């Protein structure tokens, strides 16, 4: 009963480095999304996907890339890390059927620090 | 664009008492969904309660209830008989009916519970 699994839990990067945050779900959910959480700003949508092969930008997409080659996986790539990307990142999924009131299922988050 | 506002960055309540967390939102849509999420120190995002905009009846889940005022675009959360385990960050969130996976979050309210 894994749900949404995010790895790693913690990561420290130097400015300019690249990395991929992994997200996998085993609930066969069509919808997946990435949020970042910053103090005083709540959670903001970075990118989302409505199914394999389909992605779109959210509110704060700059500096991030995503792809959705399978239903299960939705990795988030930081191309060239900047201190402004220091944040807690959440991956979430939800089913398409009954989407109207389906809540998001969240992973446990990744705390990223960019120095 | 839709926005969600939580005007109380911090709230405090005595154990066993009742507290109300405020949330207002701005939208021109008539069909949407509203949620309250709880985030304890573990960072996990936990769904507390949800409300469909087309339903006039306020949602309740055990000690948690909402006061949904559609005309005023207000969606407050009432916690009755507060418990120490209720201490957490609480987020109000909005979603359009046809945008599964895309939530707009408020800034959050940090709730502390005094024994």
Short mmCIF file of C-alpha atoms in Angstrom, two decimals:
data_model
loop_
_atom_site.label_atom_id
_atom_site.label_comp_id
_atom_site.label_asym_id
_atom_site.label_seq_id
_atom_site.Cartn_x
_atom_site.Cartn_y
_atom_site.Cartn_z
CA UNK A 1 0.00 0.00 0.00
CA UNK A 2 2.73 2.47 -1.01
CA UNK A 3 0.58 5.30 -2.43
CA UNK A 4 2.78 8.17 -3.67
CA UNK A 5 6.50 7.65 -3.14
CA UNK A 6 8.98 10.49 -3.40
CA UNK A 7 12.74 10.17 -3.33
CA UNK A 8 14.96 11.49 -1.92
CA UNK A 9 13.59 12.87 1.36
CA UNK A 10 16.40 15.40 1.67
CA UNK A 11 18.88 16.84 -0.82
CA UNK A 12 21.55 19.52 -0.77
CA UNK A 13 22.77 20.92 -4.08
CA UNK A 14 25.28 23.53 -5.09
CA UNK A 15 24.21 26.34 -7.37
CA UNK A 16 24.31 25.20 -10.98
CA UNK A 17 23.99 21.50 -10.29
CA UNK A 18 21.17 19.50 -11.81
CA UNK A 19 19.13 16.71 -10.30
CA UNK A 20 15.89 14.77 -10.62
CA UNK A 21 13.28 14.37 -7.92
CA UNK A 22 11.55 11.04 -8.33
CA UNK A 23 7.83 10.42 -7.88
CA UNK A 24 5.98 7.15 -8.32
CA UNK A 25 2.42 6.13 -7.54
CA UNK A 26 0.91 2.67 -7.54
CA UNK A 27 -2.76 3.63 -7.60
CA UNK A 28 -3.10 3.88 -11.39
CA UNK A 29 -3.99 7.58 -11.07
CA UNK A 30 -4.17 9.56 -14.28
CA UNK A 31 -3.46 12.95 -12.72
CA UNK A 32 -0.08 13.78 -11.22
CA UNK A 33 1.37 17.10 -10.16
CA UNK A 34 4.33 18.77 -8.50
CA UNK A 35 4.06 21.53 -5.90
CA UNK A 36 6.60 23.53 -3.99
CA UNK A 37 5.97 24.79 -0.46
CA UNK A 38 7.56 27.97 0.80
CA UNK A 39 6.91 29.70 4.14
CA UNK A 40 4.01 32.14 3.97
CA UNK A 41 3.11 31.12 0.41
CA UNK A 42 1.35 27.81 0.78
CA UNK A 43 1.83 25.25 -1.98
CA UNK A 44 2.25 26.39 -5.55
CA UNK A 45 1.82 24.25 -8.63
CA UNK A 46 4.97 23.72 -10.72
CA UNK A 47 3.87 21.23 -13.40
CA UNK A 48 1.09 18.72 -13.80
CA UNK A 49 0.07 15.84 -16.03
CA UNK A 50 -3.33 14.48 -16.98
CA UNK A 51 -1.94 11.22 -18.34
CA UNK A 52 1.07 9.52 -19.87
CA UNK A 53 2.66 11.69 -22.53
CA UNK A 54 0.77 14.86 -21.50
CA UNK A 55 2.22 17.57 -19.30
CA UNK A 56 1.51 21.24 -18.74
CA UNK A 57 2.88 24.16 -16.78
CA UNK A 58 1.54 25.34 -13.50
CA UNK A 59 2.01 28.60 -11.65
CA UNK A 60 5.82 28.47 -11.15
CA UNK A 61 7.36 26.31 -13.90
CA UNK A 62 10.58 28.21 -14.60
CA UNK A 63 13.72 26.20 -13.93
CA UNK A 64 11.93 22.86 -13.88
CA UNK A 65 11.23 20.16 -16.44
CA UNK A 66 8.90 17.18 -16.30
CA UNK A 67 8.00 14.21 -18.44
CA UNK A 68 5.41 11.47 -18.09
CA UNK A 69 6.42 8.38 -20.01
CA UNK A 70 4.38 6.01 -17.82
CA UNK A 71 1.24 6.32 -15.70
CA UNK A 72 3.23 5.50 -12.57
CA UNK A 73 6.16 7.91 -12.75
CA UNK A 74 6.40 11.70 -12.89
CA UNK A 75 9.97 12.92 -12.29
CA UNK A 76 10.81 16.59 -11.75
CA UNK A 77 14.11 17.81 -13.14
CA UNK A 78 16.00 20.85 -11.92
CA UNK A 79 18.15 21.94 -14.82
CA UNK A 80 20.53 24.33 -13.07
CA UNK A 81 19.77 24.69 -9.37
CA UNK A 82 19.46 28.17 -7.88
CA UNK A 83 19.13 29.25 -4.23
CA UNK A 84 15.58 30.41 -5.05
CA UNK A 85 14.69 26.76 -5.58
CA UNK A 86 15.35 25.95 -1.94
CA UNK A 87 11.97 24.60 -0.89
CA UNK A 88 9.96 21.55 0.07
CA UNK A 89 8.64 19.71 -2.98
CA UNK A 90 5.51 17.60 -3.02
CA UNK A 91 4.31 15.19 -5.64
CA UNK A 92 0.60 14.38 -5.72
CA UNK A 93 -1.79 12.21 -7.68
CA UNK A 94 -5.52 11.79 -8.12
CA UNK A 95 -7.78 9.55 -10.17
CA UNK A 96 -9.55 10.76 -13.26
CA UNK A 97 -12.73 8.86 -12.46
CA UNK A 98 -14.72 10.88 -9.99
CA UNK A 99 -12.20 13.69 -10.25
CA UNK A 100 -14.65 16.31 -9.27
CA UNK A 101 -14.31 15.72 -5.59
CA UNK A 102 -11.31 13.42 -5.46
CA UNK A 103 -8.67 14.73 -3.12
CA UNK A 104 -5.02 14.74 -3.99
CA UNK A 105 -2.87 11.95 -2.59
CA UNK A 106 0.44 13.47 -1.54
CA UNK A 107 3.90 12.05 -1.20
CA UNK A 108 5.87 12.84 1.95
CA UNK A 109 7.85 15.61 0.34
CA UNK A 110 11.50 16.34 -0.50
CA UNK A 111 13.36 19.08 1.33
CA UNK A 112 15.80 20.64 -1.12
CA UNK A 113 18.50 23.11 -0.13
CA UNK A 114 20.54 24.91 -2.78
CA UNK A 115 23.71 26.60 -1.52
CA UNK B 1 -7.21 33.97 -11.89
CA UNK B 2 -8.45 32.19 -8.83
CA UNK B 3 -6.90 33.05 -5.48
CA UNK B 4 -7.22 31.66 -1.97
CA UNK B 5 -6.52 33.77 1.10
CA UNK B 6 -5.99 32.68 4.68
CA UNK B 7 -5.67 35.86 6.69
CA UNK B 8 -4.63 34.24 9.98
CA UNK B 9 -0.97 33.13 9.86
CA UNK B 10 -1.23 31.76 13.40
CA UNK B 11 -4.02 30.71 15.71
CA UNK B 12 -4.08 29.29 19.20
CA UNK B 13 -6.75 27.31 21.05
CA UNK B 14 -7.09 25.75 24.46
CA UNK B 15 -7.48 22.00 24.55
CA UNK B 16 -11.18 20.96 24.42
CA UNK B 17 -12.22 24.38 23.11
CA UNK B 18 -13.47 25.32 19.64
CA UNK B 19 -11.51 27.26 17.03
CA UNK B 20 -12.41 28.56 13.59
CA UNK B 21 -9.91 29.03 10.79
CA UNK B 22 -10.83 31.49 8.04
CA UNK B 23 -10.48 31.12 4.29
CA UNK B 24 -11.73 33.29 1.47
CA UNK B 25 -11.36 32.70 -2.24
CA UNK B 26 -11.92 34.53 -5.45
CA UNK B 27 -13.36 32.88 -8.53
CA UNK B 28 -15.79 33.58 -11.34
CA UNK B 29 -16.63 29.88 -11.65
CA UNK B 30 -19.87 28.46 -10.32
CA UNK B 31 -18.77 24.83 -10.10
CA UNK B 32 -15.74 24.06 -7.98
CA UNK B 33 -14.49 22.19 -4.96
CA UNK B 34 -12.94 23.31 -1.70
CA UNK B 35 -10.69 21.40 0.65
CA UNK B 36 -8.96 21.75 3.99
CA UNK B 37 -5.64 19.95 4.40
CA UNK B 38 -3.71 19.43 7.61
CA UNK B 39 0.09 19.32 7.68
CA UNK B 40 1.58 18.15 11.00
CA UNK B 41 5.31 18.49 11.72
CA UNK B 42 5.86 15.21 9.87
CA UNK B 43 5.20 17.22 6.68
CA UNK B 44 2.53 14.79 5.52
CA UNK B 45 -0.48 16.40 3.79
CA UNK B 46 -3.71 15.00 5.21
CA UNK B 47 -7.17 15.73 3.83
CA UNK B 48 -9.43 17.00 6.60
CA UNK B 49 -12.66 17.84 4.80
CA UNK B 50 -14.01 18.67 1.36
CA UNK B 51 -16.98 20.67 0.07
CA UNK B 52 -18.67 20.68 -3.32
CA UNK B 53 -19.78 24.18 -4.31
CA UNK B 54 -23.12 22.95 -5.63
CA UNK B 55 -24.06 21.54 -2.23
CA UNK B 56 -25.68 23.98 0.14
CA UNK B 57 -25.22 21.71 3.15
CA UNK B 58 -22.02 22.27 5.06
CA UNK B 59 -19.67 19.29 5.20
CA UNK B 60 -18.82 17.68 8.52
CA UNK B 61 -16.27 15.05 9.49
CA UNK B 62 -16.43 14.14 13.17
CA UNK B 63 -15.05 17.16 15.09
CA UNK B 64 -14.39 19.11 11.89
CA UNK B 65 -17.02 21.13 10.09
CA UNK B 66 -17.08 23.94 7.57
CA UNK B 67 -19.11 27.09 7.17
CA UNK B 68 -19.45 27.47 3.41
CA UNK B 69 -20.82 30.81 2.28
CA UNK B 70 -20.84 30.68 -1.51
CA UNK B 71 -22.03 34.23 -2.12
CA UNK B 72 -19.42 35.62 0.23
CA UNK B 73 -16.78 33.20 -1.14
CA UNK B 74 -15.91 32.11 2.35
CA UNK B 75 -14.96 28.63 3.55
CA UNK B 76 -14.05 28.50 7.23
CA UNK B 77 -13.06 25.40 9.20
CA UNK B 78 -14.36 24.80 12.70
CA UNK B 79 -12.56 22.39 14.98
CA UNK B 80 -14.58 21.35 18.02
CA UNK B 81 -13.19 19.79 21.20
CA UNK B 82 -9.65 20.60 20.10
CA UNK B 83 -7.02 17.99 20.83
CA UNK B 84 -3.24 18.23 21.12
CA UNK B 85 -2.98 16.21 17.91
CA UNK B 86 -4.81 18.94 16.02
CA UNK B 87 -1.74 21.17 16.25
CA UNK B 88 -0.54 21.59 12.67
CA UNK B 89 -0.46 23.85 9.66
CA UNK B 90 -3.84 24.00 7.95
CA UNK B 91 -4.26 24.81 4.27
CA UNK B 92 -7.41 25.81 2.46
CA UNK B 93 -7.48 24.80 -1.22
CA UNK B 94 -9.67 25.41 -4.27
CA UNK B 95 -10.10 23.42 -7.44
CA UNK B 96 -12.15 24.11 -10.53
CA UNK B 97 -14.51 21.31 -11.42
CA UNK B 98 -12.78 20.42 -14.69
CA UNK B 99 -9.19 20.66 -13.50
CA UNK B 100 -8.37 17.49 -11.67
CA UNK B 101 -5.01 17.56 -9.96
CA UNK B 102 -4.70 21.35 -9.96
CA UNK B 103 -5.28 22.86 -6.57
CA UNK B 104 -4.79 26.45 -5.55
CA UNK B 105 -3.70 26.74 -1.93
CA UNK B 106 -3.93 29.47 0.64
CA UNK B 107 -0.92 30.61 2.62
CA UNK B 108 -1.70 28.38 5.57
CA UNK B 109 -2.63 28.88 9.24
CA UNK B 110 -0.40 27.50 11.97
CA UNK B 111 -2.62 26.16 14.76
CA UNK B 112 -1.24 25.56 18.22
CA UNK B 113 -3.19 23.74 20.94
CA UNK B 114 -2.50 24.60 24.57
CA UNK B 115 -2.94 21.88 27.21
#
